[in-house]
XYZ file of C-alpha atoms in Angstrom:
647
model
C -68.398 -130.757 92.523
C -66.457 -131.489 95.486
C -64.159 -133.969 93.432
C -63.785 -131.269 91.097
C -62.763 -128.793 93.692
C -60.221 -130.890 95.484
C -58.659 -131.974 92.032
C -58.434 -128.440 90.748
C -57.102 -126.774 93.866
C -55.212 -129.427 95.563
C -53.534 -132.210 93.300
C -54.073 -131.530 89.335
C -52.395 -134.586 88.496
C -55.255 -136.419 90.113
C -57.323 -135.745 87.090
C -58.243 -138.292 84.883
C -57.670 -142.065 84.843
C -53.545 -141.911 85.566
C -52.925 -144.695 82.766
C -51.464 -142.335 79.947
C -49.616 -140.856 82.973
C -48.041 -143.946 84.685
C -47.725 -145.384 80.908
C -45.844 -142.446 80.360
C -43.767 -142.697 83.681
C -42.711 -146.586 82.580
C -41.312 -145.554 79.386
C -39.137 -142.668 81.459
C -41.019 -139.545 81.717
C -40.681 -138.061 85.001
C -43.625 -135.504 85.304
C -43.802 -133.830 88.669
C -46.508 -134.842 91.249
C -47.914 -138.169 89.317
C -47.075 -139.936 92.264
C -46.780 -137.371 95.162
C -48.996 -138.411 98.682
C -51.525 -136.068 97.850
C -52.310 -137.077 94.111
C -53.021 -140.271 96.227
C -55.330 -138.935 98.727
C -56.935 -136.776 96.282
C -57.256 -139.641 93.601
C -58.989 -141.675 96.097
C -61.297 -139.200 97.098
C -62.118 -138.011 94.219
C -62.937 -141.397 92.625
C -65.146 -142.087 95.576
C -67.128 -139.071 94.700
C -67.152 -138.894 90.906
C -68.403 -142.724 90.396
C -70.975 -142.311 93.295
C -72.674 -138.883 92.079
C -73.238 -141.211 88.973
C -71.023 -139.374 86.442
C -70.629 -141.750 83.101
C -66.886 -142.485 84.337
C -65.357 -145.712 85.579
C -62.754 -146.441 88.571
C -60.437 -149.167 87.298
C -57.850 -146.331 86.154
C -57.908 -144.393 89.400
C -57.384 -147.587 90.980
C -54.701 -148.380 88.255
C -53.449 -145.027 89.427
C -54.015 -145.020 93.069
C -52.077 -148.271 93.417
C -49.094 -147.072 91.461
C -48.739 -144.125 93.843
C -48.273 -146.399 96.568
C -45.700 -148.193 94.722
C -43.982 -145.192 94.007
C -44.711 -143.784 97.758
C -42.843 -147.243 98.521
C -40.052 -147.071 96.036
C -38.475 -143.956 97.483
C -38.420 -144.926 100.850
C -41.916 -143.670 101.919
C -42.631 -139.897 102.762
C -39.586 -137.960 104.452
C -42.063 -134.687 104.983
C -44.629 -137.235 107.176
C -41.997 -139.320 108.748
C -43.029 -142.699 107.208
C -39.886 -144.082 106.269
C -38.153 -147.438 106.512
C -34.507 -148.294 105.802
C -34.770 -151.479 103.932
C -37.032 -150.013 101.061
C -33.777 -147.513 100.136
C -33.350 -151.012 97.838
C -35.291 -149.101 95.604
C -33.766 -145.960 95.049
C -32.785 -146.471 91.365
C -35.490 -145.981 88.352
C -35.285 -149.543 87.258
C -36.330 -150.815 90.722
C -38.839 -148.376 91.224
C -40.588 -149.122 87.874
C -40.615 -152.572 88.550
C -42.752 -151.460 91.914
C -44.398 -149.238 89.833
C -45.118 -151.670 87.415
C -46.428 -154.506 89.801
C -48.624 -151.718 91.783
C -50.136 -150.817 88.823
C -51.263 -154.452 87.653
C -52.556 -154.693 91.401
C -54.838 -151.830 90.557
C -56.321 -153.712 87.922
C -56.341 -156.841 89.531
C -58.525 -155.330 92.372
C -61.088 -153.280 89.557
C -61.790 -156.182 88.253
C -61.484 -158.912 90.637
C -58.995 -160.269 87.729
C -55.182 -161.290 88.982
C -53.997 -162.773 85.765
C -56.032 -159.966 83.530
C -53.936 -157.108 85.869
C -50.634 -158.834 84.855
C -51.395 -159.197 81.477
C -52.700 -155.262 80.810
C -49.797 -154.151 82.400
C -47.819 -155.931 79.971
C -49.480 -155.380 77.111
C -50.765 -151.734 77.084
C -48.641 -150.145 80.588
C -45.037 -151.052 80.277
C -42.546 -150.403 77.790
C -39.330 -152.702 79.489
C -40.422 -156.123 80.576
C -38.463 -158.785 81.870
C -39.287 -162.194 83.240
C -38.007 -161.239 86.938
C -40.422 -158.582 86.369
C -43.428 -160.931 85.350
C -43.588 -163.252 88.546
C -43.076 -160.275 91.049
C -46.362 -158.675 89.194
C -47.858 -162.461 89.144
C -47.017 -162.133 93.440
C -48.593 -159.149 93.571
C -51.819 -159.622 91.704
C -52.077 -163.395 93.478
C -51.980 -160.819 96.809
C -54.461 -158.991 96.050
C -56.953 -161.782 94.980
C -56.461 -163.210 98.424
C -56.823 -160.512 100.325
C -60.370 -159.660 98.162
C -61.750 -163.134 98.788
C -60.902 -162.477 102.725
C -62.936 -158.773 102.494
C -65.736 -160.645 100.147
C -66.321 -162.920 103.226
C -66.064 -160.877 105.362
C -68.803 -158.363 103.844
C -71.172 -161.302 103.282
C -73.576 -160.456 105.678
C -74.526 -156.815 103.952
C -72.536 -154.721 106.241
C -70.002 -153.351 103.305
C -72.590 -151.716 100.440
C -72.220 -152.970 97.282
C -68.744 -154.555 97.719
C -69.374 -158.560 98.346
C -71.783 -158.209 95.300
C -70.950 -160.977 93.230
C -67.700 -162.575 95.124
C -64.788 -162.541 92.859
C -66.626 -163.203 89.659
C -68.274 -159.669 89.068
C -70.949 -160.798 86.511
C -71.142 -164.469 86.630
C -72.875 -165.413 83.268
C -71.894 -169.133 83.863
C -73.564 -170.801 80.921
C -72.876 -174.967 81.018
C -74.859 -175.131 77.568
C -73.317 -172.575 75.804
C -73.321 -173.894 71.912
C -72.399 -172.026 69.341
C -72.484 -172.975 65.000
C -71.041 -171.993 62.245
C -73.875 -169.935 61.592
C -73.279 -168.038 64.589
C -70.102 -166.925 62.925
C -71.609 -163.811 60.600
C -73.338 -161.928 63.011
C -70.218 -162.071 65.329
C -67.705 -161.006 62.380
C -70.303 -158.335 62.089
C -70.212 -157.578 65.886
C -66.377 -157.152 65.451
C -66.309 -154.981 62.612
C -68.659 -152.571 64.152
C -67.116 -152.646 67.120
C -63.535 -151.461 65.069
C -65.678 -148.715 63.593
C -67.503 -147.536 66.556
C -64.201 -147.657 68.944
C -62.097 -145.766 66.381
C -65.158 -143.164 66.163
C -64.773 -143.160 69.903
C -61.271 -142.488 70.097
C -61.704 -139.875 67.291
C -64.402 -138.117 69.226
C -63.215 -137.984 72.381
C -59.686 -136.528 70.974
C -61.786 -133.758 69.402
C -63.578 -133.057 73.203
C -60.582 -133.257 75.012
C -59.261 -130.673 72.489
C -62.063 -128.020 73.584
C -61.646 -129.022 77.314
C -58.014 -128.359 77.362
C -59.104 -124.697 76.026
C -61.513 -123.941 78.629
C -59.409 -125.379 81.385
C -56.276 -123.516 80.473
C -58.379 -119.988 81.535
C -58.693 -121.046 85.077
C -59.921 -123.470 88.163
C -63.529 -121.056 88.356
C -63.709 -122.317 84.240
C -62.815 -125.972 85.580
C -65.311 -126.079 87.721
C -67.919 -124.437 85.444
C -67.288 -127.380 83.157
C -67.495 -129.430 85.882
C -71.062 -128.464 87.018
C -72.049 -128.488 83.424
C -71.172 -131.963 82.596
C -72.936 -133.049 85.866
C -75.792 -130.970 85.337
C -76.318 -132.685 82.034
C -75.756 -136.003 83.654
C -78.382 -135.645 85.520
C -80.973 -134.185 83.172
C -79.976 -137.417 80.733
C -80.449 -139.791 83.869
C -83.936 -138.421 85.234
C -85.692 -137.487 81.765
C -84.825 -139.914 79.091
C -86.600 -143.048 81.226
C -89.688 -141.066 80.538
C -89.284 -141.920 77.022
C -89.768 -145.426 77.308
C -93.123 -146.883 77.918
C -94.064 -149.122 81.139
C -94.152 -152.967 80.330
C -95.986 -155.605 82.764
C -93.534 -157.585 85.002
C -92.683 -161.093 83.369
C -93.726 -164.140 84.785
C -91.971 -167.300 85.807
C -88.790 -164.841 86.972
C -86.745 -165.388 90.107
C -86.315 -161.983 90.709
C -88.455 -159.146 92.617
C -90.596 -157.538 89.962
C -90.389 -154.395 89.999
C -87.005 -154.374 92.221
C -86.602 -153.573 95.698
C -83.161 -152.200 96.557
C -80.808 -150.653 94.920
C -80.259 -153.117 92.279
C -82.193 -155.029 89.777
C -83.606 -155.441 86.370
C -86.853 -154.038 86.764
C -87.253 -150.550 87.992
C -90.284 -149.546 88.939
C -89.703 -145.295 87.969
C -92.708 -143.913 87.438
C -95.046 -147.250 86.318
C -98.274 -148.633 87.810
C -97.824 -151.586 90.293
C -96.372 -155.009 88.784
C -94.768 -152.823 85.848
C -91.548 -152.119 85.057
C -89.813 -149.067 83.503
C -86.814 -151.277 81.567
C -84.941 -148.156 80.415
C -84.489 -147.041 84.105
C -83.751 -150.205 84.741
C -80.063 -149.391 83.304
C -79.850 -145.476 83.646
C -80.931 -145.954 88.470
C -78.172 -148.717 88.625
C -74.355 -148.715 89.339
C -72.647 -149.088 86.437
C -71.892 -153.227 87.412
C -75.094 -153.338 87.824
C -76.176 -152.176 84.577
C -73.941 -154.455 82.872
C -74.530 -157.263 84.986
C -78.178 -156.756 83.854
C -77.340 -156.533 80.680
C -74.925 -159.774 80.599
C -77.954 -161.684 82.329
C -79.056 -164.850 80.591
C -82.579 -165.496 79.928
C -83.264 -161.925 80.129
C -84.172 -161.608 76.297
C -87.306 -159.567 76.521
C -86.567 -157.567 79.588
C -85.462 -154.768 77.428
C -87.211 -153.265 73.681
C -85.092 -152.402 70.997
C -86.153 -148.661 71.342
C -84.570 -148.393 74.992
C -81.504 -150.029 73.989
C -81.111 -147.486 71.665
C -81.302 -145.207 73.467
C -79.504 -146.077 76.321
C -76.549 -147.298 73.576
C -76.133 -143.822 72.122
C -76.925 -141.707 75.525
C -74.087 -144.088 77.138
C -71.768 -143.380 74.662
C -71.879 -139.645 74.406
C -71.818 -139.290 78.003
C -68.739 -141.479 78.271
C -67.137 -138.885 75.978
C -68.090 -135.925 77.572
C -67.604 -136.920 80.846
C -64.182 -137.727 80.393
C -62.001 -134.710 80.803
C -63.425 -132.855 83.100
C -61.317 -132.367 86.356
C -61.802 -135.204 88.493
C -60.718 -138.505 88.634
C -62.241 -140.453 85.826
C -61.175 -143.737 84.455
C -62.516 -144.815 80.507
C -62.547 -148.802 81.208
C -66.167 -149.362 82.872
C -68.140 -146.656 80.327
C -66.883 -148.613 77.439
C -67.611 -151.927 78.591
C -71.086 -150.957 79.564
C -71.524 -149.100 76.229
C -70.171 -152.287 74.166
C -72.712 -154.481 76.225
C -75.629 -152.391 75.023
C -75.157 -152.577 71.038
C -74.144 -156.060 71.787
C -77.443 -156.580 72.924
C -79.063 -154.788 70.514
C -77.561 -157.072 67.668
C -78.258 -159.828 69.506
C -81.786 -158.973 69.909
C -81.664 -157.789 65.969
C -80.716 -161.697 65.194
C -83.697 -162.826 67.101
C -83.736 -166.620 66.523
C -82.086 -166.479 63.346
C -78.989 -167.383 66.124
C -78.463 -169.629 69.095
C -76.594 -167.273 70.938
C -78.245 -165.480 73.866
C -78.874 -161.910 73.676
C -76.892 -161.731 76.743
C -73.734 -163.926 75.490
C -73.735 -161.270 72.608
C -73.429 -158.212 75.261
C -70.516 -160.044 76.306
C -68.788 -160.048 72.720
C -69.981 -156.083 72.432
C -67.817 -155.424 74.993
C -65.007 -157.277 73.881
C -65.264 -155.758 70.551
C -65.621 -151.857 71.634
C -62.729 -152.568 73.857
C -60.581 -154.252 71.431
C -61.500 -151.085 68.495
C -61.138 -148.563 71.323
C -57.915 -149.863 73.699
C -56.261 -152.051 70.723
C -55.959 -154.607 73.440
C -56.302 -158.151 72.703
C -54.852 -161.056 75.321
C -55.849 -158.614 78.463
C -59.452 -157.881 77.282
C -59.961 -161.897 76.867
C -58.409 -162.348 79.837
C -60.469 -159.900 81.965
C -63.740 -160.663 80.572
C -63.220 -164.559 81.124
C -62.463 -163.547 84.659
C -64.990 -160.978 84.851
C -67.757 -163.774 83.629
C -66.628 -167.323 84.422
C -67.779 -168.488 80.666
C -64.536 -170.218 79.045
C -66.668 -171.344 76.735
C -67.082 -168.225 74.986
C -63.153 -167.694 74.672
C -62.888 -169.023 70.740
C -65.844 -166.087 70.206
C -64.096 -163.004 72.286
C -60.998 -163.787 70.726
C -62.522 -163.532 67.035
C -64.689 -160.473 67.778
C -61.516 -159.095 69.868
C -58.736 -159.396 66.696
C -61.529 -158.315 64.023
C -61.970 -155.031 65.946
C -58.458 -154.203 66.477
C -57.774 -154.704 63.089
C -60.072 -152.830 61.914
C -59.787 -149.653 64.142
C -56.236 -149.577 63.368
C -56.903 -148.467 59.898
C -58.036 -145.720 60.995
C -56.315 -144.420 64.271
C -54.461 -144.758 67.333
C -55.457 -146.122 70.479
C -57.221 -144.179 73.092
C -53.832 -144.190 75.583
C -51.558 -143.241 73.109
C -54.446 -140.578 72.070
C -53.918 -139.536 75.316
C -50.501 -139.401 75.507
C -50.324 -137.136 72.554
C -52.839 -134.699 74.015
C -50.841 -134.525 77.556
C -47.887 -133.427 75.116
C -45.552 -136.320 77.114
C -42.573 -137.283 74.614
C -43.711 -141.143 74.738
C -41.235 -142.967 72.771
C -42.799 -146.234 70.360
C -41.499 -149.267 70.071
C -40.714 -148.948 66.336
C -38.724 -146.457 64.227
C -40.786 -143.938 62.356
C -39.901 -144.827 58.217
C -38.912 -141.075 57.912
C -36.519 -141.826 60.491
C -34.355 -144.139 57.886
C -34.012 -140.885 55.696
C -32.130 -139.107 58.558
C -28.897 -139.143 60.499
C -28.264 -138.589 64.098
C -26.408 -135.427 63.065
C -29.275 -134.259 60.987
C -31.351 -133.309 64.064
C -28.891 -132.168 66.597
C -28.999 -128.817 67.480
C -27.219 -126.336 69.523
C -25.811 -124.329 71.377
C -23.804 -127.524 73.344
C -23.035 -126.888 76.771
C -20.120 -128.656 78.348
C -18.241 -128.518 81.608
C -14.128 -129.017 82.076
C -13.154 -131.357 84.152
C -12.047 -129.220 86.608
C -14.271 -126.063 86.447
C -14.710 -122.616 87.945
C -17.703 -123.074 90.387
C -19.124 -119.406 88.463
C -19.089 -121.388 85.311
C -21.268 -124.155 86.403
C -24.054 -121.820 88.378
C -24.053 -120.038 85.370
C -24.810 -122.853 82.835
C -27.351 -124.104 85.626
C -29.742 -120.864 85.299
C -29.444 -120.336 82.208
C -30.671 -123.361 80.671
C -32.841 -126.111 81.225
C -30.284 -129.666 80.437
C -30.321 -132.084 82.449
C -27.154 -133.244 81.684
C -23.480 -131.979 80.877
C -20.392 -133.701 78.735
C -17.287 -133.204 80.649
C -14.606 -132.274 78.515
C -10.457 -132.678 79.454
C -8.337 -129.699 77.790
C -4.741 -129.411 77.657
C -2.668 -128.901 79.703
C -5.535 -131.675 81.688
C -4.501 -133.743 78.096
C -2.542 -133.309 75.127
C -6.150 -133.067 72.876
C -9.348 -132.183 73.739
C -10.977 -135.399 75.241
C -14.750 -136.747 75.937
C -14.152 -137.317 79.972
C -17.912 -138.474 80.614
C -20.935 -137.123 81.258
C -22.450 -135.287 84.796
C -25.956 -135.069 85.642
C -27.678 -131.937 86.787
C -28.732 -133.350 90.223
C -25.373 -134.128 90.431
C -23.830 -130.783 90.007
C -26.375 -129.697 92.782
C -25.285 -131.898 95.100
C -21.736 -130.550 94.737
C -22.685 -127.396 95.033
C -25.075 -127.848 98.034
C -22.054 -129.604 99.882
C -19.617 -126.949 98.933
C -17.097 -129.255 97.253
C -14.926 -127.055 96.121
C -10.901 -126.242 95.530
C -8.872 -123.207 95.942
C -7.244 -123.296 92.685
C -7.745 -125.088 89.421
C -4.792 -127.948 90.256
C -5.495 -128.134 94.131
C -5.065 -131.549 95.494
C -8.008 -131.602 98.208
C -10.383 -133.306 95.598
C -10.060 -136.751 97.051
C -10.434 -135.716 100.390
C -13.980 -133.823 99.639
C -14.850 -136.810 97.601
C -14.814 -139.490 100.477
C -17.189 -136.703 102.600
C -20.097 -138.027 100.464
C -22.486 -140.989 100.507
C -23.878 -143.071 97.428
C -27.537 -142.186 99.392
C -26.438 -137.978 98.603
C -26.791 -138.614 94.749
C -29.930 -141.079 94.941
C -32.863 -140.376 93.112
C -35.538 -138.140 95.476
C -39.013 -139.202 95.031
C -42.246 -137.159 94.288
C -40.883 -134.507 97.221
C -40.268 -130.827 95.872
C -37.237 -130.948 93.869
C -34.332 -128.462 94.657
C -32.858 -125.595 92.337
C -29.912 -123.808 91.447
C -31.520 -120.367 93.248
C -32.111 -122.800 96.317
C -28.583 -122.802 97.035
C -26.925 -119.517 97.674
C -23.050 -118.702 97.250
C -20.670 -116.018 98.687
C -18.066 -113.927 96.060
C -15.473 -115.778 97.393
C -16.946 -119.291 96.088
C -18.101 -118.349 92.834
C -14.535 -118.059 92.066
C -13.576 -121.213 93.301
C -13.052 -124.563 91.634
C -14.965 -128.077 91.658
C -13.039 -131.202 90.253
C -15.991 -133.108 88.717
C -13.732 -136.477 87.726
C -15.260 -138.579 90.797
C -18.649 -137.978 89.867
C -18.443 -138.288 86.049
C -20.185 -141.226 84.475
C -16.720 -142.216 82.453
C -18.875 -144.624 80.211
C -21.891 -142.826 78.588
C -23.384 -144.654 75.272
C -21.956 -142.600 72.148
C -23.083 -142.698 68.202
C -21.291 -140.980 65.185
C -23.341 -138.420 63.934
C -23.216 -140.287 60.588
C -25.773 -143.076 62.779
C -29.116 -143.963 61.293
C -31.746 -142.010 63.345
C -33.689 -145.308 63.130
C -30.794 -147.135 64.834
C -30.260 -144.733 67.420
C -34.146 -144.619 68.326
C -33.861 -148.417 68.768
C -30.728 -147.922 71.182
C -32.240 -145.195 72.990
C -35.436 -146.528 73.899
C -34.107 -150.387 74.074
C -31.419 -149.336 76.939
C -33.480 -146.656 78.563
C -31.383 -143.917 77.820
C -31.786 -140.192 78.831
C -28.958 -138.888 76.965
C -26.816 -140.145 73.822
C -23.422 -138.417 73.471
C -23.037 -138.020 69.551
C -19.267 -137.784 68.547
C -17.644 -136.296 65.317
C -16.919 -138.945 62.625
C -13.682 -137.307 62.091
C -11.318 -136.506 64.997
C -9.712 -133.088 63.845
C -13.485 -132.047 65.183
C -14.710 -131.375 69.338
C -14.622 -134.401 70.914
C -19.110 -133.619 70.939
C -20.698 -132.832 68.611
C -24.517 -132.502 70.701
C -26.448 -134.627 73.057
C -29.348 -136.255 71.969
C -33.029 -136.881 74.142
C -36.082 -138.272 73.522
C -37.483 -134.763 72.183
C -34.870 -135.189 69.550
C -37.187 -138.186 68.150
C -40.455 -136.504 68.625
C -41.940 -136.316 64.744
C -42.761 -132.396 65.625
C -39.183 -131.726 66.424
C -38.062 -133.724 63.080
C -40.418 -132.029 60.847
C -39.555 -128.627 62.304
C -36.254 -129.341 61.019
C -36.747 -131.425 58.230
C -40.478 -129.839 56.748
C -40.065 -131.864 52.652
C -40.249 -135.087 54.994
C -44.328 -134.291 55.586
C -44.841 -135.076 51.888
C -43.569 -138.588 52.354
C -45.440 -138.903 55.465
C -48.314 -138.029 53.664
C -48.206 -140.516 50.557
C -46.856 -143.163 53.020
C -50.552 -142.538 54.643
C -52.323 -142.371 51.728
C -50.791 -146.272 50.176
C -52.250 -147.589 53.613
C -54.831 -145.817 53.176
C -55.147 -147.081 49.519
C -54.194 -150.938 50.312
C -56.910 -151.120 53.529
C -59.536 -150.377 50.663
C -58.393 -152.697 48.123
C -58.256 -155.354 50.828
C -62.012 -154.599 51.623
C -62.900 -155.096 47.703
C -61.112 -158.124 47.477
C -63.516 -159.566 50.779
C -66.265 -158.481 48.899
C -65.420 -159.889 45.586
């Protein structure tokens, strides 16, 4: 409750894991507060207190997060309003430098979850960004090589039991180390099997936990006292699930021939002793009174076949994954990554103990692979997962395995849905912009889905003009236009940014009269630093700046500060094309120009909300049809690929 309550009151944007957010933020949405200093402090707070009051929620994306807000923090120069700043980081105050920080802070988040440097860069690049370049990939290689060093200094440091849980492990989290792994190719079924139902129960996942999140929105929309009523709900059932399903399970005598305490002392273990006789076991709270590590490191464990009955594997499968969904959502910071792995482990196991000796694998080799496939069916992520669960386990040897169960799954949850980020994405309502043209976009021009009214500036205008055009809409930028007797036609000039103007107008750059010749010298009074990017600090307004009678009917030349060379397309342009250009370059805006030049010199301005399939189909409704039978051949082929297998 008290993560709820600082996450509801104090930093909203905390909530969550912060993936779909800073995946949103690397493909050039700039929500407000993602990355301000308290998201941060509230983010790490929060985490702290939702893991440890043993919610079904994991921490690597809060720490995915959490790291990427100190990137950011660092990108704009540090915090003005706490007087931590430094001159040299102003090298960052452009958005392609500061999501490269971004980027590289966020694979050091996942490099320090996991204990994995080469698994951070590698999920960064394959489910985070959206540009990548290879400057890019050995700055996020430095980072993540960092961070491993400075965890193997803390791991020693903590070695004598000083620092809880952390030096658990060193830097291989569950070392399953198995020199005599062997595998046949009649270990091959079962793990095709393993993959497929991992595809099915990830896309299930996904499917569920849209339809949750759908609900939660609803309640959390009335109010923080309805946020935290969810809140103390979820918990409360947490805990009712935690202390009364162990009873379910029966005591079993403690094993012999085990290195291990039986039943264990400590926090940690694989036998619990809950509510058993002396030198019995209770091997269902054995999972549900650990950490979550724990849990899966008990479940990874080799030679721990009968340690756990079918019947609490079961049930600890199917409570695990329900309260992964449910959990997720409410308002405090909550990451997805952990819950799934741990939930993948258990139906692992429970296949693997289903194949009994009918395979060579150990029951704990096959929680490995359940991971891997619930992970690749619910995250669509292939090289990262292998990546971080080699690095997670130490067993190379199982890489041929994880990368069959890994591709099976993906391919077959993508017949179905959409990963859980993009899921997310959606549900946020960010315009995230794919990597690939939509086929109804090929049916469209760029002129089809402009619409009005345009708003442009002259090149030298009437300072009332622009305040006007300022409050009364919302654009964030504004083509300049030249008019005679400025030119003999009507001419494109360039295109001004919003901030822009406002710095112009905060300054008070302004002429007497429309042809005045004191431009230049008001020009020189300002700095390339006045028109740099401000961080996550409170953004200022038109109705910040106030202006006397006299200057509202003054004049601002707005040549200097033009961009003179703003990307254009005729509006007879593919839509396909020009979603390829704008999302390629990293555009904001794209100027579209008349084919014929009787016409304005602008036609309209296009953004990424111009692509958004919602937007299309508003204006353009007969193209749902032929999204619809487009869905339905997939749908169609998927199944006569299935036959075909079975035939």
């Amino acid at each position: 409750m008290f993560a709820a309550v600082i996450t509801a009151y104090f930093a909203p944007a905390a909530a969550g894991s912060g993936i779909p957010e800073v995946k949103s933020y690397l493909n050039g949405i700039d929500a407000p507060e993602i990355f301000s200093f308290r998201t941060l402090v509230v983010k790490i707070v929060g985490s702290i207190n939702a893991v440890s009051a043993s919610l079904h929620v994991g921490r690597a994306g809060p720490m995915l997060h959490t790291t990427a807000c100190i990137a950011s923090l660092l990108g704009q120069g540090g915090s003005q309003k706490y007087g931590l700043t430094c001159r040299w980081l102003r090298y960052f105050k452009n958005d392609r430098d500061r999501r490269d920080i971004v980027t590289c802070g966020a694979g050091a988040g996942i490099a320090a979850a996991f204990r994995a440097p080469i698994g951070g860069v590698i999920f960064v690049l394959e489910s985070v960004t959206t540009w990548w370049r290879s400057t890019l990939l050995w700055r996020a290689f430095f980072t993540t090589a960092v961070v491993a060093v400075v965890l193997r200094a803390f791991v020693d440091l903590c070695k004598s039991g000083k620092c809880g849980l952390f030096g658990k492990g060193g830097l291989i989290m569950f070392d399953v180390t198995a020199d005599n792994v062997v595998y046949h190719l009649s270990d091959l079924p079962p793990v095709i099997v393993l993959g497929v139902v991992g595809g099915v129960l990830g896309s299930f996942y996904n499917f569920l936990l849209h339809k949750v999140l759908r609900i939660y929105t609803v309640v959390n929309e009335k109010g923080r006292a309805y946020k935290l009523l969810l809140a103390a709900c979820v918990s409360i059932f947490t805990s009712c699930c935690l202390f009364g399903i162990p009873w379910l399970a029966s005591c079993a005598p403690c094993p012999g021939g085990i290195s291990e305490a039986c039943p264990s002392i400590g926090r940690s273990g694989n036998f619990k002793k809950f509510q058993c006789a002396p030198d019995h076991y209770n091997d269902l709270a054995s999972l549900f009174f650990n950490t979550n590590d724990d849990a899966i490191r008990n479940l990874y464990s080799a030679g721990t076949d009968r340690a756990f009955n079918k019947f609490s594997i079961i049930l600890f499968f199917v409570t695990s994954y329900f309260l992964g969904i449910f959990s997720y959502g409410v308002v405090v910071p909550s990451g997805l990554f952990i819950p799934v792995i741990l939930t993948g482990a258990t139906y692992g196991r429970l296949i693997g103990m289903m194949m009994g000796s009918k395979s060579s694998l150990d029951d704990g080799l096959f929680a490995v692979l359940g991971s891997a496939s619930l992970l690749g069916g619910s995250m669509r992520m292939t090289v990262s997962v292998c990546v971080i669960l080699l690095e997670l386990t130490n067993n190379l040897l199982l890489l041929p395995l994880v990368m069959l169960v890994v591709l099976i799954s993906k391919t077959v949850a993508d017949c179905f849905n959409s990963n859980i980020y993009d899921t997310l994405v959606k549900l946020k309502g960010f315009p995230f912009l794919q990597g690939y043209a939509e086929p109804y976009m090929r049916q469209l021009t760029v002129g089809d889905v402009v619409t009005g009214p345009l708003f442009v500036l002259n090149g030298v205008e009437k300072v009332g003009n622009v305040v006007h055009i300022l409050k009364t809409t919302g654009h964030n930028g504004f083509p300049v236009i030249d008019e005679p007797p400025s030119s003999e036609i009507p001419v494109l000039y360039g295109l001004i940014l919003r901030s822009h103007l406002l710095v112009l107008l905060k300054k008070k750059c302004f002429l007497r009269s429309q042809f005045s010749v004191e431009a230049k010298h008001e020009s020189k009074q300002l700095k390339a630093e006045d028109f740099a990017k401000r961080g996550s600090v409170k953004r200022e307004t038109i109705n910040d700046i106030l202006f006397t009678a006299e200057e509202m009917e003054m004049f601002i030349d707005l040549h200097p500060f033009t961009n003179t060379s703003p990307y254009t397309v005729v509006e007879t342009m593919s839509l396909a094309k020009a979603h390829i250009l704008f999302r390629e370059v990293g555009l904001r805006h794209l100027l579209v120009i008349p084919k014929l030049p009787s016409r304005a010199p602008v036609v309209g301005i296009l953004t990424r909300h111009d692509f958004m399939f919602d937007n299309v189909i508003g204006l353009h409704p007969s193209l749902v049809a032929g999204k619809d039978k487009l869905f339905h051949f997939r749908k169609s082929a998927v199944i006569k690929m299935f036959r075909g297998l079975q035939c």
